[in-house]
Coordinates of C-alpha atoms in Angstrom, one line a residue:
Chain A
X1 CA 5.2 -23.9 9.7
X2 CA 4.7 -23.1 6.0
X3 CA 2.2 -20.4 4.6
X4 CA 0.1 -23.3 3.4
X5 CA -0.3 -25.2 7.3
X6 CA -0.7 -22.0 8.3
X7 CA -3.3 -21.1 6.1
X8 CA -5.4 -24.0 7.0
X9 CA -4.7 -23.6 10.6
X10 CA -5.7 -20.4 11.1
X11 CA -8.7 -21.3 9.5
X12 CA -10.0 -24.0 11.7
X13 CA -9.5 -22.1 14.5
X14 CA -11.9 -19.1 12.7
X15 CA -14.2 -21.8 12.4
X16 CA -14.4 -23.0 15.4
X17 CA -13.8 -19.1 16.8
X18 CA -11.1 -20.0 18.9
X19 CA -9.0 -17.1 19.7
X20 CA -5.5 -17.1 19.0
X21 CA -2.0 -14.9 18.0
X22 CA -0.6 -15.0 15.2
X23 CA 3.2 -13.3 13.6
X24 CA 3.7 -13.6 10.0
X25 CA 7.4 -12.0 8.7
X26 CA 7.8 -9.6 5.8
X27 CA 9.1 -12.3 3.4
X28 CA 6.0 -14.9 4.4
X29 CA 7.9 -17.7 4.9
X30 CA 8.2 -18.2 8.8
X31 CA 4.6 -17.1 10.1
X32 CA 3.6 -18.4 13.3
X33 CA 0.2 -19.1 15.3
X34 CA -0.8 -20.4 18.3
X35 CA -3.5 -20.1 20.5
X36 CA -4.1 -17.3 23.0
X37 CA -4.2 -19.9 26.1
X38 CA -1.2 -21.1 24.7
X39 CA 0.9 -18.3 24.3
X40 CA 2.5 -17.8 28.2
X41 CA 4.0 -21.5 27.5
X42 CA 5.7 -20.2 24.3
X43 CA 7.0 -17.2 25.9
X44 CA 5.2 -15.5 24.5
X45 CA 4.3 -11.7 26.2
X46 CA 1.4 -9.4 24.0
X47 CA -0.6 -6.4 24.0
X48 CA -2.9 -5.8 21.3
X49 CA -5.2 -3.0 21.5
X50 CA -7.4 -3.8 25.0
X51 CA -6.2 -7.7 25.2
X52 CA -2.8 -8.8 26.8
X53 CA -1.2 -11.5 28.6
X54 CA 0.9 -10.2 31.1
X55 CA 0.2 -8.0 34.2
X56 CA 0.6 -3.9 34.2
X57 CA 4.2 -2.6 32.8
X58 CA 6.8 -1.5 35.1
X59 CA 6.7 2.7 35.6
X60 CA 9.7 4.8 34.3
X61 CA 9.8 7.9 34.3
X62 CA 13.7 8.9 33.4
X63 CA 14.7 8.7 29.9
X64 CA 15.9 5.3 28.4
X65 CA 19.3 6.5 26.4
X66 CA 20.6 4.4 23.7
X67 CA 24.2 4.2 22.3
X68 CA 23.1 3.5 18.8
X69 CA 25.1 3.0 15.6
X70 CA 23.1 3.6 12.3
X71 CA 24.8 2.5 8.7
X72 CA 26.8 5.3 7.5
X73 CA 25.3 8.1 5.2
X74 CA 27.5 7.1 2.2
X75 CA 26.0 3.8 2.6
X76 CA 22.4 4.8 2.7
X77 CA 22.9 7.4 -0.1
X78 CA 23.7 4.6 -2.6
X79 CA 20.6 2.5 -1.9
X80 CA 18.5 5.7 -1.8
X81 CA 20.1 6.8 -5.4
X82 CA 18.9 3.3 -6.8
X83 CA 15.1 3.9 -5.4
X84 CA 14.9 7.5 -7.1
X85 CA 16.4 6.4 -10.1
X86 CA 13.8 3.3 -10.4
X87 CA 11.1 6.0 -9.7
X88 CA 11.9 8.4 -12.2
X89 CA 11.9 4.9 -14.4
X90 CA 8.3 4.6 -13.6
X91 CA 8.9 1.4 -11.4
X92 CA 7.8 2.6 -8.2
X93 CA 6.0 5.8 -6.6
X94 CA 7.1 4.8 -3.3
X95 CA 9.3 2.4 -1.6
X96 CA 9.8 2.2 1.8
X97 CA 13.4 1.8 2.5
X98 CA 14.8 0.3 6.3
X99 CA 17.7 -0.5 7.3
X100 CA 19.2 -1.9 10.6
X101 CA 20.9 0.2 13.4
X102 CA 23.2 -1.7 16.2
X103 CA 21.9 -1.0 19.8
X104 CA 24.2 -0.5 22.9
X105 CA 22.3 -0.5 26.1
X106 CA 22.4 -1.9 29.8
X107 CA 19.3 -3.4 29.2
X108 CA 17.5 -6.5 28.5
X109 CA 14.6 -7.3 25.4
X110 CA 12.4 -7.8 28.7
X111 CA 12.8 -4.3 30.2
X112 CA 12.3 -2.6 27.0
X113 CA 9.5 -4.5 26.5
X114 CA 8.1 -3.9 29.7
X115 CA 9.4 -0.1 29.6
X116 CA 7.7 0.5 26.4
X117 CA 4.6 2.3 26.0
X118 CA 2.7 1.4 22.9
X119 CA -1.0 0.4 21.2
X120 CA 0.5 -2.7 20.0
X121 CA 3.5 -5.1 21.7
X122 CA 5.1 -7.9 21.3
X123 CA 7.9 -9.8 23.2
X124 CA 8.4 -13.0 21.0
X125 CA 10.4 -16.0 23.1
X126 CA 13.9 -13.9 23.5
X127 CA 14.0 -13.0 19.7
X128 CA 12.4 -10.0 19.3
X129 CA 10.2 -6.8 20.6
X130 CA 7.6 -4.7 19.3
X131 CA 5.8 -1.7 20.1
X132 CA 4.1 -0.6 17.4
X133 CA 1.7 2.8 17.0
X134 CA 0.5 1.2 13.8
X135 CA -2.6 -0.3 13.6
X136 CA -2.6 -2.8 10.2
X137 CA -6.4 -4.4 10.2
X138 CA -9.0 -4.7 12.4
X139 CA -12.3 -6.0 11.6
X140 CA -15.7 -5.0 13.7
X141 CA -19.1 -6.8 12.4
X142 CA -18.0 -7.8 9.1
X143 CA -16.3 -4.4 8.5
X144 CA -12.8 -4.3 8.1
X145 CA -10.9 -1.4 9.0
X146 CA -7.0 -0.3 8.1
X147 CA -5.1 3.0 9.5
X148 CA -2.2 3.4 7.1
X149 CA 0.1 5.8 8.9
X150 CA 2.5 8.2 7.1
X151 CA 3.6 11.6 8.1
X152 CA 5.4 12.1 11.0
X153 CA 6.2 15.3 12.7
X154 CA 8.0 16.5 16.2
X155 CA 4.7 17.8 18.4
X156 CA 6.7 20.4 19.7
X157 CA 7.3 22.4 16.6
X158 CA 5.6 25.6 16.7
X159 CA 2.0 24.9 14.9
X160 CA 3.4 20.9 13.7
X161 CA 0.0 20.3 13.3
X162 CA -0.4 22.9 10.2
X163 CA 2.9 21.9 9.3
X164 CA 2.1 18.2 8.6
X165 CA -1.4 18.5 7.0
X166 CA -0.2 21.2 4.8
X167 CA 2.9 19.7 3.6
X168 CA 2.9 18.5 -0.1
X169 CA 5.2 16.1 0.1
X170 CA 3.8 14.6 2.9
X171 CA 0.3 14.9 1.4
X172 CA 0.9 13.2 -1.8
X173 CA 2.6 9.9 -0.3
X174 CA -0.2 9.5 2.2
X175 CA -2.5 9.8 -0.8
X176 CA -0.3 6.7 -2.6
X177 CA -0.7 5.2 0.6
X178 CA -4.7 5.8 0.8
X179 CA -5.1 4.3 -2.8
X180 CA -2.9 1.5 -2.1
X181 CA -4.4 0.3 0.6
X182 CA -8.2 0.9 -0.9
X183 CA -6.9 -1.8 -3.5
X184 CA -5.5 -4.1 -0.8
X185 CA -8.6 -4.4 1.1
X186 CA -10.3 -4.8 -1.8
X187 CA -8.8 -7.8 -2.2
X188 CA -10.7 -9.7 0.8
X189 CA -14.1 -6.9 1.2
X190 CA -16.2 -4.9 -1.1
X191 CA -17.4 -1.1 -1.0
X192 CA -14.7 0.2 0.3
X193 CA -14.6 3.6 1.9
X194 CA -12.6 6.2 3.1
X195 CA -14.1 6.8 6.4
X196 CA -11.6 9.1 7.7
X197 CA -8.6 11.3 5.6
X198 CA -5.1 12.3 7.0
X199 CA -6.4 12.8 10.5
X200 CA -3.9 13.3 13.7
X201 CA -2.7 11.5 16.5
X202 CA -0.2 11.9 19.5
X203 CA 2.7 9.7 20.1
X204 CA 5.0 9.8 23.5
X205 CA 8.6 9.0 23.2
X206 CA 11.6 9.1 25.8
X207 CA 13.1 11.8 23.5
X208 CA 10.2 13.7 22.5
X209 CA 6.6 13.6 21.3
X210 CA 5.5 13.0 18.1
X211 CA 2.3 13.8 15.3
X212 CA 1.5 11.1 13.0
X213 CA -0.8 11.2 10.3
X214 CA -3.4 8.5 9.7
X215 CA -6.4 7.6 7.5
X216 CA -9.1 5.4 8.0
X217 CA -10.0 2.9 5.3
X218 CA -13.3 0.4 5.3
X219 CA -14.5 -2.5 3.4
X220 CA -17.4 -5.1 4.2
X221 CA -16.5 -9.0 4.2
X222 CA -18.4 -11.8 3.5
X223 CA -20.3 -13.2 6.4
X224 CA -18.3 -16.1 7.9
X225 CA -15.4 -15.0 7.1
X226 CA -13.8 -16.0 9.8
X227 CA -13.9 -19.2 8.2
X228 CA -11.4 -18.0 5.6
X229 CA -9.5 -15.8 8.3
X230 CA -6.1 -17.4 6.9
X231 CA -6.3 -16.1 3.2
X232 CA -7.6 -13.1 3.8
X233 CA -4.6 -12.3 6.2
X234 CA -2.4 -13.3 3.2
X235 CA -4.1 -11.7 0.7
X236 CA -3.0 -8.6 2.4
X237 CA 0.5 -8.8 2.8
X238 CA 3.4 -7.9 2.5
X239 CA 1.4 -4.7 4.4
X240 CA 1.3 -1.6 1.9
X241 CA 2.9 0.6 4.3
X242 CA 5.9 -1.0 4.6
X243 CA 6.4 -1.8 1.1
X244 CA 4.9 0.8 -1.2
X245 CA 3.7 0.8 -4.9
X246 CA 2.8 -1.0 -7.6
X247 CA 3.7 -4.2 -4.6
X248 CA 5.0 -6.1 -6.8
X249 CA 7.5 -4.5 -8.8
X250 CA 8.6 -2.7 -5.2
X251 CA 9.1 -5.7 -3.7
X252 CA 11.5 -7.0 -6.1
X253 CA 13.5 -3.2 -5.7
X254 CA 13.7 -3.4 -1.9
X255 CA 15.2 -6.9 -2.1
X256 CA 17.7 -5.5 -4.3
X257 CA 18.5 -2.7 -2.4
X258 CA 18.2 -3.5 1.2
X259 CA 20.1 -6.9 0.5
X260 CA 19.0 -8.8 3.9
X261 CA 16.0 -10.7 4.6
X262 CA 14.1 -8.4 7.2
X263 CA 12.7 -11.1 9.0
X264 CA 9.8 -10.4 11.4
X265 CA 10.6 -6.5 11.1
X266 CA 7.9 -5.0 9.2
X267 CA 5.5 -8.3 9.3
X268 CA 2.4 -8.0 10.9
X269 CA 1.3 -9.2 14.5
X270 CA -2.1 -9.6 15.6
X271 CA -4.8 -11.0 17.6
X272 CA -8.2 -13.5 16.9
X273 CA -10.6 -12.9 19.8
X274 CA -12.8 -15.7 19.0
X275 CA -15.0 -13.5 17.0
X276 CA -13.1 -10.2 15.5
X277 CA -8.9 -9.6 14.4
X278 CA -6.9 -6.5 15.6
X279 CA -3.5 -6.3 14.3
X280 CA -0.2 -4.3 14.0
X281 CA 2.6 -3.8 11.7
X282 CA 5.6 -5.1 13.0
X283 CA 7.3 -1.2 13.2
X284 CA 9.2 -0.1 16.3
X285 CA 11.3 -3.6 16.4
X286 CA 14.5 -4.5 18.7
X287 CA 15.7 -7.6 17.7
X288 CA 18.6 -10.0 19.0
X289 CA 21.6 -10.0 16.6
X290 CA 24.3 -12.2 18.0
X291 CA 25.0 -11.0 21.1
X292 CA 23.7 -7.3 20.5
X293 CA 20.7 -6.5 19.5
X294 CA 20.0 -4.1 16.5
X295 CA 16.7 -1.4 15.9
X296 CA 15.0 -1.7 12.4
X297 CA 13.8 1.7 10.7
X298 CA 13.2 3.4 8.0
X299 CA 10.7 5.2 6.1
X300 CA 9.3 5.9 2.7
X301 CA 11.2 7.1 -0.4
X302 CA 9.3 9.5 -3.4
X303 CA 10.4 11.4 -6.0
X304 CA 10.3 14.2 -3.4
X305 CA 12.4 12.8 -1.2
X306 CA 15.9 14.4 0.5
X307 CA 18.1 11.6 1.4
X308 CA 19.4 13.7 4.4
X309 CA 16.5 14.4 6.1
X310 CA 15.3 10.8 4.9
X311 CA 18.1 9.5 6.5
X312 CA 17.5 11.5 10.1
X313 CA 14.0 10.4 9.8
X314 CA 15.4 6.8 10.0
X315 CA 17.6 7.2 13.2
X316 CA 14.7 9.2 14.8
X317 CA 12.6 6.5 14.5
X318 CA 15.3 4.8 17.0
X319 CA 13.2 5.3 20.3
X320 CA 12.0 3.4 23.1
X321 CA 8.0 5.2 23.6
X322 CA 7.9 5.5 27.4
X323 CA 5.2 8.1 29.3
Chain B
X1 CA -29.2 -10.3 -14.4
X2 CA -25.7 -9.8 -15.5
X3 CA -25.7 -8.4 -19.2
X4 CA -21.7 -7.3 -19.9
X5 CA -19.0 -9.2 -19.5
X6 CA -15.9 -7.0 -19.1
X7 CA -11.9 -8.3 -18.8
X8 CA -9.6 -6.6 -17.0
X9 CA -6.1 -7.0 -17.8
X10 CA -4.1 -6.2 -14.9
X11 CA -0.3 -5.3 -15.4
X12 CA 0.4 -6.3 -12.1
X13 CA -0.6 -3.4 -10.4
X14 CA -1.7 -2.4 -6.6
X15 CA -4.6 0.2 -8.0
X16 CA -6.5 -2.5 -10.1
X17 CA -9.1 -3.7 -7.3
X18 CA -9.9 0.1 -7.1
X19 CA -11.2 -0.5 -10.1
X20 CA -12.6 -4.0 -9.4
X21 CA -14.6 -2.5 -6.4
X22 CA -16.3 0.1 -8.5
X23 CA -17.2 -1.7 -11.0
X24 CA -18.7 -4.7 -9.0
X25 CA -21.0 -2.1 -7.8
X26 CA -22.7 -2.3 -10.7
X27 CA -25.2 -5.4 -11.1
X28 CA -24.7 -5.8 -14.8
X29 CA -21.4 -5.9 -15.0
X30 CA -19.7 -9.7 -15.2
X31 CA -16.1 -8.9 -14.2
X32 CA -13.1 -11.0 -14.5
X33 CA -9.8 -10.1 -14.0
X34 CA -6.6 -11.0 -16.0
X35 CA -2.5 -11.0 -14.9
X36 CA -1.2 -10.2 -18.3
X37 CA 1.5 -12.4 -17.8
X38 CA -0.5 -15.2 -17.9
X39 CA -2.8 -14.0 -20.5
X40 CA -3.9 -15.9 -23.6
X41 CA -5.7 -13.8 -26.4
X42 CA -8.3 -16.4 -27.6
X43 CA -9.6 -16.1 -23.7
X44 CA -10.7 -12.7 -24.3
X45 CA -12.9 -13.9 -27.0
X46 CA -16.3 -14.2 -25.0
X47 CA -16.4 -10.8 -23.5
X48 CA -17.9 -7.7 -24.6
X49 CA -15.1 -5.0 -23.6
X50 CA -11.7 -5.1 -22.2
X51 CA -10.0 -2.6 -19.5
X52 CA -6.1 -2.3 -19.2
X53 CA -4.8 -2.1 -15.9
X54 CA -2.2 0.7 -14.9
X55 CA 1.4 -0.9 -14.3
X56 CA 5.0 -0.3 -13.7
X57 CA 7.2 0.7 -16.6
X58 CA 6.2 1.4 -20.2
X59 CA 4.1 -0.6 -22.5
X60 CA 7.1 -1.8 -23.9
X61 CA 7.7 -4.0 -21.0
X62 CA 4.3 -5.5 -21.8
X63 CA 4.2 -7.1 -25.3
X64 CA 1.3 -8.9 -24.9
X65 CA -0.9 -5.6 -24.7
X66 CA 0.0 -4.8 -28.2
X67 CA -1.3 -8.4 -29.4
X68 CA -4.5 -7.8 -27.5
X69 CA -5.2 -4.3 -29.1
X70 CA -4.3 -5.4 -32.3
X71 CA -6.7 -8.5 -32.4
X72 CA -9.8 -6.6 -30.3
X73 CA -9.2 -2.6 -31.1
X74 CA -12.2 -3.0 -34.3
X75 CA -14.2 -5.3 -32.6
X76 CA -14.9 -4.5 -29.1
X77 CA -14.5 -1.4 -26.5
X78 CA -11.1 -0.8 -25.1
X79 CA -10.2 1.4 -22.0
X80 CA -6.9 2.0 -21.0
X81 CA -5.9 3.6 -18.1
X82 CA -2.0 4.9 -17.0
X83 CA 0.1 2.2 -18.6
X84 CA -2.8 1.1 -21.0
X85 CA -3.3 4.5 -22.0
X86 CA 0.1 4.9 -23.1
X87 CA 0.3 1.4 -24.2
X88 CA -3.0 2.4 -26.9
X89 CA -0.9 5.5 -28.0
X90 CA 2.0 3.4 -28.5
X91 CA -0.2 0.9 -30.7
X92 CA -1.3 4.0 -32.7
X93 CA 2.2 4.7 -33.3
X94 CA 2.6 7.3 -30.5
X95 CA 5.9 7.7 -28.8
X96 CA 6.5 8.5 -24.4
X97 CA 7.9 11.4 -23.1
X98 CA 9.6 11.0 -19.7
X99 CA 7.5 13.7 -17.0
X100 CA 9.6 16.0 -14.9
X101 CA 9.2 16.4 -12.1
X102 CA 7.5 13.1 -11.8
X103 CA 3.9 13.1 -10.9
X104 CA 2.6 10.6 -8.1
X105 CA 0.0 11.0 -5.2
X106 CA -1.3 14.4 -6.5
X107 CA -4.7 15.9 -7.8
X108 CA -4.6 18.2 -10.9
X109 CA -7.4 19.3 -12.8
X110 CA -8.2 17.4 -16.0
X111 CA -10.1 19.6 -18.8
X112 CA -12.1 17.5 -20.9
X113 CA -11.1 19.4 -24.6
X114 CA -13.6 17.2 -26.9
X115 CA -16.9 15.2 -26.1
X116 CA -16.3 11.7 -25.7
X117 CA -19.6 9.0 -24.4
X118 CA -16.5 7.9 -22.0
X119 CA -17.2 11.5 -20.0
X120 CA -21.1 11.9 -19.9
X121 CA -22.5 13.5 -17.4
X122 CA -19.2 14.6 -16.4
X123 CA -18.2 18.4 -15.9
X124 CA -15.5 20.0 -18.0
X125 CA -13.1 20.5 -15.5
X126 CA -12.6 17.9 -12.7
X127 CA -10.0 17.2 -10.4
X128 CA -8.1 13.6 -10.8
X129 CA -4.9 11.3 -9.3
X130 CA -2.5 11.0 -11.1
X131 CA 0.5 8.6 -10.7
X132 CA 3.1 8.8 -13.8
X133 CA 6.6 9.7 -14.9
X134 CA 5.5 9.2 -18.6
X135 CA 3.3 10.3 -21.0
X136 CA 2.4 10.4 -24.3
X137 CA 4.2 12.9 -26.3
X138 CA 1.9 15.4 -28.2
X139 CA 4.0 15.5 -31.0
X140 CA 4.2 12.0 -31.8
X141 CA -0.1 11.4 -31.8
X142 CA -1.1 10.2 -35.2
X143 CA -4.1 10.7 -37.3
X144 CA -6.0 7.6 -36.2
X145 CA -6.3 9.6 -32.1
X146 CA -8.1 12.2 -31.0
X147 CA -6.9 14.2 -27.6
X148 CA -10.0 14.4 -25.5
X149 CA -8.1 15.9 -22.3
X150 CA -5.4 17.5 -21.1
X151 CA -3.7 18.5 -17.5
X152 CA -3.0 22.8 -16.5
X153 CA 0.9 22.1 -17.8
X154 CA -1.3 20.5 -21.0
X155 CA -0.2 17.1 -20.7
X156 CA -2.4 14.8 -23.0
X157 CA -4.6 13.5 -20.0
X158 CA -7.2 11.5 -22.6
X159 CA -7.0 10.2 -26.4
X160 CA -9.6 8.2 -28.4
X161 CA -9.6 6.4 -31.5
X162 CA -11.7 8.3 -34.0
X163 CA -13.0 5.1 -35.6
X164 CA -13.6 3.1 -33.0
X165 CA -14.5 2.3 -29.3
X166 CA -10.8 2.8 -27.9
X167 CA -10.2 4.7 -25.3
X168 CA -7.0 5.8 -23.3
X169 CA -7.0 7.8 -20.3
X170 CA -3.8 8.7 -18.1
X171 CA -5.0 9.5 -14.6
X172 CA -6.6 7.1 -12.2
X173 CA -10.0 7.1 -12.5
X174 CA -10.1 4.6 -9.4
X175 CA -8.0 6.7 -7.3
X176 CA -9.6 8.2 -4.0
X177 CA -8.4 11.6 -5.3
X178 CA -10.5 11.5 -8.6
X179 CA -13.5 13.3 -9.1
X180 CA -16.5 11.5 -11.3
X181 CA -14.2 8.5 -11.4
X182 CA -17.0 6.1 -11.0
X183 CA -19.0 7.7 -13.6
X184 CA -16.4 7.5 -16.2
X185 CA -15.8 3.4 -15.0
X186 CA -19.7 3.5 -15.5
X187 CA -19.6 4.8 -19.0
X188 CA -17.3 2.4 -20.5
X189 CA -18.7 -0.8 -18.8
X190 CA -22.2 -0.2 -19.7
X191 CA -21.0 1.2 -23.6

């Protein structure tokens, strides 16, 4: 399926307000649809926000450890040299910058994705997993909403919460983020809003438990627009938070940098109920590689940024989020 | 009823439907939006006032900004904001200085140093976004400019053209961190 079939696909089914799934990759050339009551027969396993397809998780309560083998420093240290410099050249104010890390473990996609605790997951047909904290649109009577996340910090740290909100750093790349995604959903809605600013929430991992900081960004669509529900989904994308800004110009910098297609890892996944869309950004993503399977990760670069602790912040974002 | 018509050339940048949603807030505003790579001058010819996005890079790296000013800077209003501002300097014969440390994502306070209609009703200090490793350098600003703002480290934050209806400002007006950015969209559109 091409961006243009799926397009008019996704919007005869808003028409008609049938519900159905949908998968679009970072590079929008393989996106995928299908209808909800289709989905089992595609293998196709989801949980988005209160709607899923498959019955309760299994319970684990020990600790899932992973042999894991990130690309070396050295390696990550030249791509993160070319984003500052392109920075400091007034090409980008932040890029988000992933790479892959290989996976050893004794178990299968399956398990993890049945292990995993998460807002948003995805097990697509033996290829991939998902479980994503990140919300990347929803829409509520002709509101649409997006929760750009950035800012991440390890709950148990005496007084994190302090720590995040009052961090600089931190506070000027969610502020990129903010405007970034106030043009984006300006794109599809009008009077947009900031209905919420650099608020907190909790996240459970197997290692430890994290603070993530999120805002809460609002625009009204037209009514009917469920009719169009295929451009305004690729209107959107790539998502902001992901990819950084000016878009554009970033885009063409990550491509450069990263070297590899990243496939369905930072995409979006998402749901039509028949009448409103929740959705997730592909983040938190075990994919099959061969005959291993390899974690994607990664996080954004500014002209603040250490490429050590950039770096850790990568691997720690290898985790499988169980209770 | 719609009464301006206002183009806005956009460099392609991710802040320029910021401004697109302020300024279709306002009923008399026609809007119509412009990738410069695609541009052709003589379009521009049937509207009142042109805005220039903010971009990547320098102004430079957009020639066809220069051929716009120089065709439209005596006839109709001009705003320029980030890139555009600098792009106006550069057209008045200003050079860029490279900012260090770089400045993106933050709020400084802008003080407006000379009355300009593009900042009625707008108080002397204000706090604004700012996203930019360059700027113009003071030295270089030529007779035809005025600087109308400037940051706390006194980086030129506004110039105008003291003959005419150009206007160059170099933080976001459309940013969520900006203070009275709406007001100063307002201004322009309905000059």
């Amino acid at each position: 399926m091409d961006m243009k079939d799926f397009i008019s696909g996704a919007n005869t089914l808003g028409e008609s307000r049938t519900p159905f799934i949908f998968v679009i990759d970072f590079e929008l050339t393989k996106p995928f649809l299908c209808t909800v009551r289709n989905a089992l027969k595609k293998n196709i396993f989801f949980k988005i926000g209160k709607i899923g397809n498959y019955r309760k998780s299994l319970k684990r309560d020990q600790k899932i450890s992973l042999d894991i083998s990130p690309i070396s420093y050295k390696k990550y240290k030249v791509a993160f040299d070319k984003v500052v410099q392109q920075i400091l050249e007034g090409n980008t104010y932040l890029l988000n910058l992933t790479f892959p890390t290989e996976i050893k473990t004794e178990y299968r996609l399956k398990e993890f994705f049945h292990f995993s605790r998460a807002p948003y997951k995805l097990f697509f047909n033996e290829q991939f997993i998902v479980f994503s904290p990140e919300c990347f649109v929803k829409t509520q009577s002709d509101y649409i909403y997006s929760y750009p996340m950035k800012g991440t910090i390890n709950a148990a740290l005496p007084d994190a919460a302090r720590l995040i909100l009052e961090n600089k750093k931190e506070e000027w790349e969610h502020n990129t983020i903010v405007d970034l995604i106030r043009n984006d959903l300006a794109l599809v809605s009008k009077d947009i809003t900031v209905t919420k600013f650099r608020f907190l929430s909790e996240i459970f991992t197997s290692q430890k438990n994290l603070l993530q900081v999120s805002s809460e960004i609002r625009g009204m669509l037209p009514t009917n627009w469920q009719e169009t529900i295929g451009e305004i989904l690729i209107k959107l994308l790539p998502a902001g938070s992901i990819s950084g800004a000016p878009k554009q110009k970033t885009l063409q910098i990550i491509k450069q940098v990263e070297q590899t297609n990243r496939g369905y890892f930072s995409g979006i996944f998402g749901i039509f109920d028949g009448e409103n869309i929740d959705s997730a950004v592909t983040i938190r993503f075990i994919e099959k590689n061969g005959d291993g399977l390899q974690f994607r990760s990664g996080g954004g670069i500014t002209a603040n940024s250490n490429p050590l602790h950039e770096y850790n912040e990568m691997i720690d974002k290898v985790y499988v989020p169980i209770r | 009823m719609k009464t301006k018509k206002i183009a806005l050339l956009d460099n392609n940048d991710s802040f320029t439907y910021n401004i697109v949603d302020y300024l279709r807030r306002l009923e008399t505003i026609d809007l119509r939006v412009f990738k410069t790579n695609k541009l052709s001058i003589a379009d521009l010819k049937r509207f009142d006032s042109i805005i220039i996005s903010p971009g990547p890079g320098l102004p430079k790296d957009f020639p066809v900004l220069f051929s716009v000013l120089e065709k439209y800077h005596d006839s109709k209003p001009v705003l320029g904001i980030c890139l555009g501002h600098q792009a106006i300097g550069a057209f008045y014969g200003a050079k860029c200085r490279p900012v260090f440390p770089v400045i993106h994502g933050q709020a400084h306070a802008v003080k407006i140093t000379k009355s300009s209609r593009l900042f009625d009703s707008v108080p002397k200090t204000f706090k604004a976004g700012l996203y930019h490793s360059w700027a113009i350098d003071r030295d270089t600003v030529s007779e035809e400019l005025e600087i109308t703002a400037v940051s706390e480290s006194k980086v030129i934050m506004a110039v105008a053209s003291k003959k005419y209806a150009v206007f160059g400002i170099q933080f976001h007006p459309e940013s969520y961190l900006t203070e009275n950015g709406f007001t100063i969209l307002k201004n322009f559109a309905e000059m």
